[in-house]
Amino acid sequence: MKKIISELPIFYETAHAELASALEMLAACKRTNSPRQALGYFMHAKDEYNHARSFFKMLSVRGKRASIKIARDFRFKPPSLITKGYISKQGFLIEKMKLKDFIAFVYTNELLAKSSFENILTLVGRRTEEGAEISSIMSDELRHHGMAKKHFLNHYPALQPWQLMIYRIRETINNKGRKIYDANLKFLDRLLTPLYKTMAYLAGTIAKKLNLNEFQRKDKNLMNISSNSIL
Amino acid sequence: MFIGVTGYNHESSAALVDRNGVLIDFCREESLSRIKGDKSFPRRSINKLLDSNNLKINNIERVAFYERPLSAFLHIVKEASLHMPRSLDLLTHQFRNFNRSSVSCFLDFAKFFKGLETKLIYSDHHLSHTLTALAYSNSKKDICSVVVDGFGDRSTASISQIVDPTEINELWECPYPVSLGLFYSSITDYLGFAINEGEYKVMGLASYGDSNSKLAKLVRGLMDWDSSSNKMISDMSYFDYHISTSNSFSSKLKDLLGPARNPFDQLIPGDIDFQRCANIARGAQDLTIYLLRKIFTHAHKITGSRRFLFSGGVSMNSSSIDHLAQMPFVDEIIIPPNPGDAGCAIGAAFYCHLKSNSFSDIKISKPSFFPSLKEKRNDELLTEQIIFNEFTFLERREENAFLKAAELISKGEIIGTVLSSSETGPRALGNRSLLCDGKNKYAVNRLNTVIKNRSPFRPTAPAMRYEIAKKFYKLRPEIIDCYKSMSATCQCLEDNISLEFPTTHVDGTARIQIVKNNSSLDKLLSMLEPMGIEILANSSLNVSGDPTCFDLVDGLMVCSRTKLSYLLTDLGLLKRKT
């Protein structure tokens, strides 16, 4: 059971990440003006959708073996793609980034994804059915990385491979930074939770005394109530 | 021009209404973000409304948000505060996320659409529902509005009398936390389905249950109607939705009904846990019908009305509508095609319109079921390479493409459609559908299992013309408009062959769609009928867990990800390369 409990978050988060990638690619496909690029993004999105499906399947296998209480926490809810930060509230990457940066992002992150799948491969075992599936996903990621690189060099021929390397290092640092930030945030959260709860308790004590009956609508013409009031 | 907006709590959306009271455009955020149930600020939808209609911010006279944000926030906090310290997690969550709640609507407008925030007004949540439903009614006067949902900005159900669009008097309300919608969602959660997503699965499952079973009776006892005070009552100790962020039901409910279902286990008829779950679902469905009948009876009593608008999330419970239509005092029930919170954007936009017209010249035109304008872009150019690589054109001319699609359907094939504008509501009515011969068991089964991967206990809807529907189903004139938007189920006629159709549910009902004249389905059926096919099985074009397709790229993606081979589009009939 302990193994399942430790594995569930890995498959849950990876499935989210892959689905978010699919949506990012689909958004890119819809925004480009080039039919060739649209095809590239479309095929990439299709692969990412398939990867997400594979990880959801692996999650489901483990979810069935978990206790109901734990399994309920790992149900997929699509809006969590945003609340968990896999898709930014500000919009898709292609909406926020310059095309050059977007492709560099894809180029770098596909490679980083591949290396993180190495860990999952070790977890499930290389010679298992799931292992074969993950190996195939890793080949896809490598292919995406290669395609992004080719696209990058075709469209920005003045760039040298070492400049791509700088993009990669920059993104690696960003990723590590995000991880440190997340860990700190979680630590801070744990530290501050008692304070938050105390504040909520005090606010709740005040809220208890609120009389909301004044705002009842019974026997009122709803069209005559002020349209500027948020209460 | 006026914009109505919903968001933050349930699916977000935006609607555009012009000065003549015509719904010009409507868009759900999930259609554009491709995240099902997306409840973030509908930035993309508003942008689409502006772009597709060549509008600038200064062309917009007013914007209405569909509820009063602080009221919604305070009612939840007030109720939770009465249950401290058990509710401390919920309270902490509410206060910490204050800036992410609908209270931040003003700031989001200021951030993304500078200038619109100064034009922002607020409508009552249930008033937005009422105005949405009113738009779809032929007559706009002397009608009663019944709204039943999970939670609005103060109540969970209400009855209003509409004298005319300028005088809508609320006569009864059910205060939070007693809520028929949240009760149904809690049972949905208990049965392992996702809240706001799996309610229709519970409805489908209920048909397998036994109303006389012990479990159904236990569930049936969780809520009641108090005839002396005309109130819905509920033993809240079985529910946690008003005190917890993570649990909708309490351990007491588990003690009563047994352990909740593991969401990862498949529910298959005949399996060990299936009948237990079906009986629980049956109890929830019976209770819903019972309470709705009580609410409608009370509505008739206090308003004297025989015509009803019905909206709010609970009105999507299509199998209860047939029961309501049978009540002796009901002459007509109108349900908008998108009666949930997403559809409230339409009501909010009409609210702006009414508020701006100084009530001198009130016009509200009945909206189309397909009001969404296409985005301004060249789909033909954009998808050129995708189609060249992955698909072949079987027919390009519209007439030929429809005829070829009809031929394929008659041979047992399944066709996807991405035609013209998309539907307003959650039900695909032909423009974003998966279609096959509704009497072909093999084809319907393939559509359900191979392509849609649906739970085996959920039926597919049959679509047909009115003349055909009369031959097979017990249609009720009181809800005839509901059949056009798949908002109500109906019984098969007794000893009728329709009982054998693969689109008929185990309890002898079907959620039929009577196709509108001159719609895509009407055109397809006119070609199919000479081939001996008069009923189509109709399901939404999407992969399980995704929103219904919005544009051609989405349709091509569904085709590529599933075993769907044919796609009927505005560009022609496509076949996926194997």
PDB file of N, CA and C in Angstrom, chain B residues 173-259:
ATOM      1  N   GLU B 173     -38.166  31.237  -1.542  1.00  0.00           N
ATOM      2  CA  GLU B 173     -36.775  30.821  -1.741  1.00  0.00           C
ATOM      3  C   GLU B 173     -36.396  29.760  -0.729  1.00  0.00           C
ATOM      4  N   CYS B 174     -35.428  28.967  -1.097  1.00  0.00           N
ATOM      5  CA  CYS B 174     -34.885  27.964  -0.175  1.00  0.00           C
ATOM      6  C   CYS B 174     -33.481  28.425   0.197  1.00  0.00           C
ATOM      7  N   PRO B 175     -33.295  28.826   1.462  1.00  0.00           N
ATOM      8  CA  PRO B 175     -31.979  29.369   1.831  1.00  0.00           C
ATOM      9  C   PRO B 175     -30.899  28.293   1.925  1.00  0.00           C
ATOM     10  N   TYR B 176     -29.658  28.691   1.588  1.00  0.00           N
ATOM     11  CA  TYR B 176     -28.483  27.847   1.777  1.00  0.00           C
ATOM     12  C   TYR B 176     -28.383  27.501   3.266  1.00  0.00           C
ATOM     13  N   PRO B 177     -28.008  26.302   3.682  1.00  0.00           N
ATOM     14  CA  PRO B 177     -27.354  25.248   2.910  1.00  0.00           C
ATOM     15  C   PRO B 177     -28.289  24.131   2.420  1.00  0.00           C
ATOM     16  N   VAL B 178     -29.582  24.182   2.785  1.00  0.00           N
ATOM     17  CA  VAL B 178     -30.468  23.112   2.284  1.00  0.00           C
ATOM     18  C   VAL B 178     -30.546  23.262   0.769  1.00  0.00           C
ATOM     19  N   SER B 179     -30.148  22.218   0.045  1.00  0.00           N
ATOM     20  CA  SER B 179     -30.033  22.376  -1.401  1.00  0.00           C
ATOM     21  C   SER B 179     -30.254  21.043  -2.112  1.00  0.00           C
ATOM     22  N   LEU B 180     -31.224  21.048  -3.005  1.00  0.00           N
ATOM     23  CA  LEU B 180     -31.468  19.827  -3.786  1.00  0.00           C
ATOM     24  C   LEU B 180     -30.291  19.566  -4.730  1.00  0.00           C
ATOM     25  N   GLY B 181     -29.758  20.617  -5.311  1.00  0.00           N
ATOM     26  CA  GLY B 181     -28.622  20.469  -6.237  1.00  0.00           C
ATOM     27  C   GLY B 181     -27.392  19.921  -5.537  1.00  0.00           C
ATOM     28  N   LEU B 182     -27.100  20.456  -4.342  1.00  0.00           N
ATOM     29  CA  LEU B 182     -25.908  19.988  -3.629  1.00  0.00           C
ATOM     30  C   LEU B 182     -26.119  18.592  -3.042  1.00  0.00           C
ATOM     31  N   PHE B 183     -27.370  18.259  -2.723  1.00  0.00           N
ATOM     32  CA  PHE B 183     -27.680  16.885  -2.297  1.00  0.00           C
ATOM     33  C   PHE B 183     -27.332  15.919  -3.443  1.00  0.00           C
ATOM     34  N   TYR B 184     -27.794  16.257  -4.654  1.00  0.00           N
ATOM     35  CA  TYR B 184     -27.567  15.366  -5.798  1.00  0.00           C
ATOM     36  C   TYR B 184     -26.064  15.258  -6.094  1.00  0.00           C
ATOM     37  N   SER B 185     -25.373  16.390  -5.952  1.00  0.00           N
ATOM     38  CA  SER B 185     -23.918  16.382  -6.180  1.00  0.00           C
ATOM     39  C   SER B 185     -23.204  15.530  -5.129  1.00  0.00           C
ATOM     40  N   SER B 186     -23.693  15.583  -3.897  1.00  0.00           N
ATOM     41  CA  SER B 186     -23.072  14.776  -2.831  1.00  0.00           C
ATOM     42  C   SER B 186     -23.227  13.289  -3.129  1.00  0.00           C
ATOM     43  N   ILE B 187     -24.404  12.901  -3.613  1.00  0.00           N
ATOM     44  CA  ILE B 187     -24.618  11.495  -3.967  1.00  0.00           C
ATOM     45  C   ILE B 187     -23.731  11.129  -5.166  1.00  0.00           C
ATOM     46  N   THR B 188     -23.599  12.070  -6.091  1.00  0.00           N
ATOM     47  CA  THR B 188     -22.710  11.859  -7.238  1.00  0.00           C
ATOM     48  C   THR B 188     -21.290  11.584  -6.754  1.00  0.00           C
ATOM     49  N   ASP B 189     -20.854  12.398  -5.801  1.00  0.00           N
ATOM     50  CA  ASP B 189     -19.516  12.269  -5.233  1.00  0.00           C
ATOM     51  C   ASP B 189     -19.387  10.932  -4.495  1.00  0.00           C
ATOM     52  N   TYR B 190     -20.396  10.604  -3.719  1.00  0.00           N
ATOM     53  CA  TYR B 190     -20.398   9.352  -2.951  1.00  0.00           C
ATOM     54  C   TYR B 190     -20.284   8.150  -3.895  1.00  0.00           C
ATOM     55  N   LEU B 191     -20.942   8.257  -5.045  1.00  0.00           N
ATOM     56  CA  LEU B 191     -20.911   7.140  -6.010  1.00  0.00           C
ATOM     57  C   LEU B 191     -19.635   7.130  -6.862  1.00  0.00           C
ATOM     58  N   GLY B 192     -18.710   8.023  -6.540  1.00  0.00           N
ATOM     59  CA  GLY B 192     -17.395   7.990  -7.183  1.00  0.00           C
ATOM     60  C   GLY B 192     -17.282   8.814  -8.458  1.00  0.00           C
ATOM     61  N   PHE B 193     -18.319   9.578  -8.779  1.00  0.00           N
ATOM     62  CA  PHE B 193     -18.248  10.415  -9.983  1.00  0.00           C
ATOM     63  C   PHE B 193     -17.878  11.842  -9.584  1.00  0.00           C
ATOM     64  N   ALA B 194     -17.340  12.568 -10.549  1.00  0.00           N
ATOM     65  CA  ALA B 194     -16.919  13.941 -10.246  1.00  0.00           C
ATOM     66  C   ALA B 194     -18.127  14.874 -10.155  1.00  0.00           C
ATOM     67  N   ILE B 195     -18.094  15.746  -9.159  1.00  0.00           N
ATOM     68  CA  ILE B 195     -19.170  16.737  -8.986  1.00  0.00           C
ATOM     69  C   ILE B 195     -19.176  17.693 -10.179  1.00  0.00           C
ATOM     70  N   ASN B 196     -20.351  18.108 -10.582  1.00  0.00           N
ATOM     71  CA  ASN B 196     -20.574  19.003 -11.742  1.00  0.00           C
ATOM     72  C   ASN B 196     -20.253  18.337 -13.066  1.00  0.00           C
ATOM     73  N   GLU B 197     -20.050  17.054 -13.051  1.00  0.00           N
ATOM     74  CA  GLU B 197     -19.628  16.339 -14.251  1.00  0.00           C
ATOM     75  C   GLU B 197     -20.363  14.994 -14.324  1.00  0.00           C
ATOM     76  N   GLY B 198     -20.495  14.359 -13.155  1.00  0.00           N
ATOM     77  CA  GLY B 198     -21.025  12.994 -13.155  1.00  0.00           C
ATOM     78  C   GLY B 198     -22.499  12.880 -12.807  1.00  0.00           C
ATOM     79  N   GLU B 199     -23.191  14.016 -12.645  1.00  0.00           N
ATOM     80  CA  GLU B 199     -24.599  13.964 -12.235  1.00  0.00           C
ATOM     81  C   GLU B 199     -25.446  13.203 -13.258  1.00  0.00           C
ATOM     82  N   TYR B 200     -25.131  13.386 -14.541  1.00  0.00           N
ATOM     83  CA  TYR B 200     -25.928  12.697 -15.565  1.00  0.00           C
ATOM     84  C   TYR B 200     -25.657  11.190 -15.565  1.00  0.00           C
ATOM     85  N   LYS B 201     -24.504  10.803 -15.019  1.00  0.00           N
ATOM     86  CA  LYS B 201     -24.221   9.366 -14.891  1.00  0.00           C
ATOM     87  C   LYS B 201     -25.111   8.763 -13.802  1.00  0.00           C
ATOM     88  N   VAL B 202     -25.294   9.539 -12.716  1.00  0.00           N
ATOM     89  CA  VAL B 202     -26.176   9.076 -11.634  1.00  0.00           C
ATOM     90  C   VAL B 202     -27.588   8.896 -12.181  1.00  0.00           C
ATOM     91  N   MET B 203     -27.999   9.858 -13.022  1.00  0.00           N
ATOM     92  CA  MET B 203     -29.342   9.806 -13.604  1.00  0.00           C
ATOM     93  C   MET B 203     -29.495   8.546 -14.475  1.00  0.00           C
ATOM     94  N   GLY B 204     -28.472   8.238 -15.256  1.00  0.00           N
ATOM     95  CA  GLY B 204     -28.510   7.038 -16.105  1.00  0.00           C
ATOM     96  C   GLY B 204     -28.503   5.769 -15.270  1.00  0.00           C
ATOM     97  N   LEU B 205     -27.715   5.799 -14.190  1.00  0.00           N
ATOM     98  CA  LEU B 205     -27.584   4.638 -13.310  1.00  0.00           C
ATOM     99  C   LEU B 205     -28.893   4.348 -12.580  1.00  0.00           C
ATOM    100  N   ALA B 206     -29.625   5.416 -12.259  1.00  0.00           N
ATOM    101  CA  ALA B 206     -30.861   5.281 -11.465  1.00  0.00           C
ATOM    102  C   ALA B 206     -31.870   4.349 -12.130  1.00  0.00           C
ATOM    103  N   SER B 207     -31.852   4.303 -13.442  1.00  0.00           N
ATOM    104  CA  SER B 207     -32.830   3.472 -14.156  1.00  0.00           C
ATOM    105  C   SER B 207     -32.657   1.987 -13.845  1.00  0.00           C
ATOM    106  N   TYR B 208     -31.483   1.614 -13.402  1.00  0.00           N
ATOM    107  CA  TYR B 208     -31.237   0.210 -13.053  1.00  0.00           C
ATOM    108  C   TYR B 208     -31.642  -0.095 -11.612  1.00  0.00           C
ATOM    109  N   GLY B 209     -31.941   0.948 -10.836  1.00  0.00           N
ATOM    110  CA  GLY B 209     -32.215   0.764  -9.421  1.00  0.00           C
ATOM    111  C   GLY B 209     -33.667   0.410  -9.140  1.00  0.00           C
ATOM    112  N   ASP B 210     -33.898   0.005  -7.898  1.00  0.00           N
ATOM    113  CA  ASP B 210     -35.238  -0.394  -7.475  1.00  0.00           C
ATOM    114  C   ASP B 210     -35.713   0.594  -6.399  1.00  0.00           C
ATOM    115  N   SER B 211     -36.807   1.271  -6.701  1.00  0.00           N
ATOM    116  CA  SER B 211     -37.332   2.269  -5.749  1.00  0.00           C
ATOM    117  C   SER B 211     -37.736   1.645  -4.426  1.00  0.00           C
ATOM    118  N   ASN B 212     -38.071   0.347  -4.445  1.00  0.00           N
ATOM    119  CA  ASN B 212     -38.515  -0.314  -3.214  1.00  0.00           C
ATOM    120  C   ASN B 212     -37.371  -0.912  -2.405  1.00  0.00           C
ATOM    121  N   SER B 213     -36.153  -0.774  -2.924  1.00  0.00           N
ATOM    122  CA  SER B 213     -35.016  -1.342  -2.192  1.00  0.00           C
ATOM    123  C   SER B 213     -34.775  -0.531  -0.920  1.00  0.00           C
ATOM    124  N   LYS B 214     -34.111  -1.159   0.020  1.00  0.00           N
ATOM    125  CA  LYS B 214     -33.859  -0.509   1.315  1.00  0.00           C
ATOM    126  C   LYS B 214     -32.993   0.744   1.128  1.00  0.00           C
ATOM    127  N   LEU B 215     -31.967   0.614   0.287  1.00  0.00           N
ATOM    128  CA  LEU B 215     -31.045   1.743   0.095  1.00  0.00           C
ATOM    129  C   LEU B 215     -31.747   2.937  -0.543  1.00  0.00           C
ATOM    130  N   ALA B 216     -32.585   2.640  -1.546  1.00  0.00           N
ATOM    131  CA  ALA B 216     -33.308   3.734  -2.213  1.00  0.00           C
ATOM    132  C   ALA B 216     -34.194   4.463  -1.209  1.00  0.00           C
ATOM    133  N   LYS B 217     -34.811   3.701  -0.341  1.00  0.00           N
ATOM    134  CA  LYS B 217     -35.701   4.319   0.658  1.00  0.00           C
ATOM    135  C   LYS B 217     -34.905   5.156   1.658  1.00  0.00           C
ATOM    136  N   LEU B 218     -33.689   4.657   2.012  1.00  0.00           N
ATOM    137  CA  LEU B 218     -32.853   5.417   2.944  1.00  0.00           C
ATOM    138  C   LEU B 218     -32.448   6.763   2.337  1.00  0.00           C
ATOM    139  N   VAL B 219     -32.048   6.725   1.066  1.00  0.00           N
ATOM    140  CA  VAL B 219     -31.642   7.973   0.386  1.00  0.00           C
ATOM    141  C   VAL B 219     -32.845   8.902   0.265  1.00  0.00           C
ATOM    142  N   ARG B 220     -33.950   8.308  -0.038  1.00  0.00           N
ATOM    143  CA  ARG B 220     -35.196   9.054  -0.217  1.00  0.00           C
ATOM    144  C   ARG B 220     -35.552   9.834   1.062  1.00  0.00           C
ATOM    145  N   GLY B 221     -35.069   9.345   2.197  1.00  0.00           N
ATOM    146  CA  GLY B 221     -35.379   9.992   3.475  1.00  0.00           C
ATOM    147  C   GLY B 221     -34.404  11.097   3.869  1.00  0.00           C
ATOM    148  N   LEU B 222     -33.425  11.366   3.031  1.00  0.00           N
ATOM    149  CA  LEU B 222     -32.413  12.360   3.419  1.00  0.00           C
ATOM    150  C   LEU B 222     -32.920  13.801   3.339  1.00  0.00           C
ATOM    151  N   MET B 223     -33.925  14.009   2.527  1.00  0.00           N
ATOM    152  CA  MET B 223     -34.533  15.349   2.428  1.00  0.00           C
ATOM    153  C   MET B 223     -36.045  15.187   2.401  1.00  0.00           C
ATOM    154  N   ASP B 224     -36.733  16.264   2.665  1.00  0.00           N
ATOM    155  CA  ASP B 224     -38.205  16.188   2.611  1.00  0.00           C
ATOM    156  C   ASP B 224     -38.778  17.580   2.380  1.00  0.00           C
ATOM    157  N   TRP B 225     -40.083  17.608   2.219  1.00  0.00           N
ATOM    158  CA  TRP B 225     -40.806  18.873   2.069  1.00  0.00           C
ATOM    159  C   TRP B 225     -41.708  19.046   3.279  1.00  0.00           C
ATOM    160  N   ASP B 226     -41.567  20.156   3.957  1.00  0.00           N
ATOM    161  CA  ASP B 226     -42.417  20.424   5.107  1.00  0.00           C
ATOM    162  C   ASP B 226     -43.667  21.176   4.628  1.00  0.00           C
ATOM    163  N   SER B 227     -44.783  20.490   4.640  1.00  0.00           N
ATOM    164  CA  SER B 227     -46.014  21.068   4.072  1.00  0.00           C
ATOM    165  C   SER B 227     -46.551  22.231   4.901  1.00  0.00           C
ATOM    166  N   SER B 228     -46.238  22.230   6.215  1.00  0.00           N
ATOM    167  CA  SER B 228     -46.785  23.315   7.035  1.00  0.00           C
ATOM    168  C   SER B 228     -46.069  24.637   6.757  1.00  0.00           C
ATOM    169  N   SER B 229     -44.751  24.564   6.566  1.00  0.00           N
ATOM    170  CA  SER B 229     -44.007  25.807   6.325  1.00  0.00           C
ATOM    171  C   SER B 229     -43.641  25.988   4.845  1.00  0.00           C
ATOM    172  N   ASN B 230     -44.004  25.008   4.014  1.00  0.00           N
ATOM    173  CA  ASN B 230     -43.630  25.023   2.593  1.00  0.00           C
ATOM    174  C   ASN B 230     -42.137  25.246   2.399  1.00  0.00           C
ATOM    175  N   LYS B 231     -41.379  24.389   3.050  1.00  0.00           N
ATOM    176  CA  LYS B 231     -39.923  24.494   2.970  1.00  0.00           C
ATOM    177  C   LYS B 231     -39.315  23.138   2.646  1.00  0.00           C
ATOM    178  N   MET B 232     -38.186  23.173   1.948  1.00  0.00           N
ATOM    179  CA  MET B 232     -37.411  21.941   1.809  1.00  0.00           C
ATOM    180  C   MET B 232     -36.631  21.781   3.105  1.00  0.00           C
ATOM    181  N   ILE B 233     -36.582  20.564   3.604  1.00  0.00           N
ATOM    182  CA  ILE B 233     -35.803  20.337   4.823  1.00  0.00           C
ATOM    183  C   ILE B 233     -34.820  19.193   4.580  1.00  0.00           C
ATOM    184  N   SER B 234     -33.735  19.241   5.323  1.00  0.00           N
ATOM    185  CA  SER B 234     -32.686  18.245   5.105  1.00  0.00           C
ATOM    186  C   SER B 234     -31.946  18.016   6.414  1.00  0.00           C
ATOM    187  N   ASP B 235     -31.589  16.768   6.679  1.00  0.00           N
ATOM    188  CA  ASP B 235     -30.755  16.484   7.850  1.00  0.00           C
ATOM    189  C   ASP B 235     -29.310  16.730   7.424  1.00  0.00           C
ATOM    190  N   MET B 236     -28.785  17.904   7.790  1.00  0.00           N
ATOM    191  CA  MET B 236     -27.462  18.307   7.296  1.00  0.00           C
ATOM    192  C   MET B 236     -26.323  17.485   7.893  1.00  0.00           C
ATOM    193  N   SER B 237     -26.637  16.660   8.912  1.00  0.00           N
ATOM    194  CA  SER B 237     -25.543  15.877   9.507  1.00  0.00           C
ATOM    195  C   SER B 237     -25.024  14.812   8.542  1.00  0.00           C
ATOM    196  N   TYR B 238     -25.771  14.533   7.460  1.00  0.00           N
ATOM    197  CA  TYR B 238     -25.304  13.560   6.456  1.00  0.00           C
ATOM    198  C   TYR B 238     -24.403  14.211   5.400  1.00  0.00           C
ATOM    199  N   PHE B 239     -24.324  15.542   5.443  1.00  0.00           N
ATOM    200  CA  PHE B 239     -23.569  16.253   4.400  1.00  0.00           C
ATOM    201  C   PHE B 239     -22.501  17.156   5.007  1.00  0.00           C
ATOM    202  N   ASP B 240     -21.429  17.327   4.240  1.00  0.00           N
ATOM    203  CA  ASP B 240     -20.330  18.184   4.700  1.00  0.00           C
ATOM    204  C   ASP B 240     -20.053  19.332   3.741  1.00  0.00           C
ATOM    205  N   TYR B 241     -20.840  19.453   2.665  1.00  0.00           N
ATOM    206  CA  TYR B 241     -20.483  20.444   1.645  1.00  0.00           C
ATOM    207  C   TYR B 241     -20.486  21.886   2.167  1.00  0.00           C
ATOM    208  N   HIS B 242     -21.196  22.115   3.274  1.00  0.00           N
ATOM    209  CA  HIS B 242     -21.266  23.469   3.818  1.00  0.00           C
ATOM    210  C   HIS B 242     -20.190  23.741   4.859  1.00  0.00           C
ATOM    211  N   ILE B 243     -19.388  22.696   5.194  1.00  0.00           N
ATOM    212  CA  ILE B 243     -18.350  22.915   6.205  1.00  0.00           C
ATOM    213  C   ILE B 243     -16.973  22.415   5.765  1.00  0.00           C
ATOM    214  N   SER B 244     -16.901  21.842   4.587  1.00  0.00           N
ATOM    215  CA  SER B 244     -15.625  21.251   4.180  1.00  0.00           C
ATOM    216  C   SER B 244     -15.298  21.595   2.723  1.00  0.00           C
ATOM    217  N   THR B 245     -14.013  21.680   2.444  1.00  0.00           N
ATOM    218  CA  THR B 245     -13.606  21.945   1.052  1.00  0.00           C
ATOM    219  C   THR B 245     -13.470  20.643   0.271  1.00  0.00           C
ATOM    220  N   SER B 246     -13.217  19.541   0.985  1.00  0.00           N
ATOM    221  CA  SER B 246     -12.909  18.304   0.269  1.00  0.00           C
ATOM    222  C   SER B 246     -14.025  17.252   0.314  1.00  0.00           C
ATOM    223  N   ASN B 247     -14.862  17.305   1.333  1.00  0.00           N
ATOM    224  CA  ASN B 247     -15.905  16.284   1.445  1.00  0.00           C
ATOM    225  C   ASN B 247     -17.294  16.883   1.265  1.00  0.00           C
ATOM    226  N   SER B 248     -18.064  16.259   0.413  1.00  0.00           N
ATOM    227  CA  SER B 248     -19.428  16.758   0.244  1.00  0.00           C
ATOM    228  C   SER B 248     -20.394  15.989   1.151  1.00  0.00           C
ATOM    229  N   PHE B 249     -20.004  14.790   1.552  1.00  0.00           N
ATOM    230  CA  PHE B 249     -20.878  13.994   2.433  1.00  0.00           C
ATOM    231  C   PHE B 249     -20.100  13.626   3.700  1.00  0.00           C
ATOM    232  N   SER B 250     -20.835  13.297   4.757  1.00  0.00           N
ATOM    233  CA  SER B 250     -20.175  13.032   6.041  1.00  0.00           C
ATOM    234  C   SER B 250     -20.007  11.530   6.267  1.00  0.00           C
ATOM    235  N   SER B 251     -19.304  11.202   7.323  1.00  0.00           N
ATOM    236  CA  SER B 251     -19.116   9.785   7.641  1.00  0.00           C
ATOM    237  C   SER B 251     -20.462   9.140   8.024  1.00  0.00           C
ATOM    238  N   LYS B 252     -21.400   9.986   8.444  1.00  0.00           N
ATOM    239  CA  LYS B 252     -22.721   9.461   8.819  1.00  0.00           C
ATOM    240  C   LYS B 252     -23.438   8.888   7.592  1.00  0.00           C
ATOM    241  N   LEU B 253     -23.208   9.500   6.442  1.00  0.00           N
ATOM    242  CA  LEU B 253     -23.824   8.976   5.220  1.00  0.00           C
ATOM    243  C   LEU B 253     -23.213   7.611   4.871  1.00  0.00           C
ATOM    244  N   LYS B 254     -21.913   7.494   5.129  1.00  0.00           N
ATOM    245  CA  LYS B 254     -21.252   6.200   4.871  1.00  0.00           C
ATOM    246  C   LYS B 254     -21.768   5.136   5.841  1.00  0.00           C
ATOM    247  N   ASP B 255     -22.024   5.566   7.084  1.00  0.00           N
ATOM    248  CA  ASP B 255     -22.590   4.615   8.056  1.00  0.00           C
ATOM    249  C   ASP B 255     -23.978   4.155   7.601  1.00  0.00           C
ATOM    250  N   LEU B 256     -24.685   5.074   6.965  1.00  0.00           N
ATOM    251  CA  LEU B 256     -26.061   4.773   6.531  1.00  0.00           C
ATOM    252  C   LEU B 256     -26.092   3.882   5.284  1.00  0.00           C
ATOM    253  N   LEU B 257     -25.222   4.220   4.320  1.00  0.00           N
ATOM    254  CA  LEU B 257     -25.324   3.553   3.005  1.00  0.00           C
ATOM    255  C   LEU B 257     -24.188   2.575   2.703  1.00  0.00           C
ATOM    256  N   GLY B 258     -23.210   2.536   3.574  1.00  0.00           N
ATOM    257  CA  GLY B 258     -22.051   1.685   3.294  1.00  0.00           C
ATOM    258  C   GLY B 258     -20.934   2.519   2.710  1.00  0.00           C
ATOM    259  N   PRO B 259     -19.794   1.892   2.401  1.00  0.00           N
ATOM    260  CA  PRO B 259     -18.642   2.678   1.938  1.00  0.00           C
ATOM    261  C   PRO B 259     -18.902   3.352   0.595  1.00  0.00           C
TER     262      PRO B 259
END
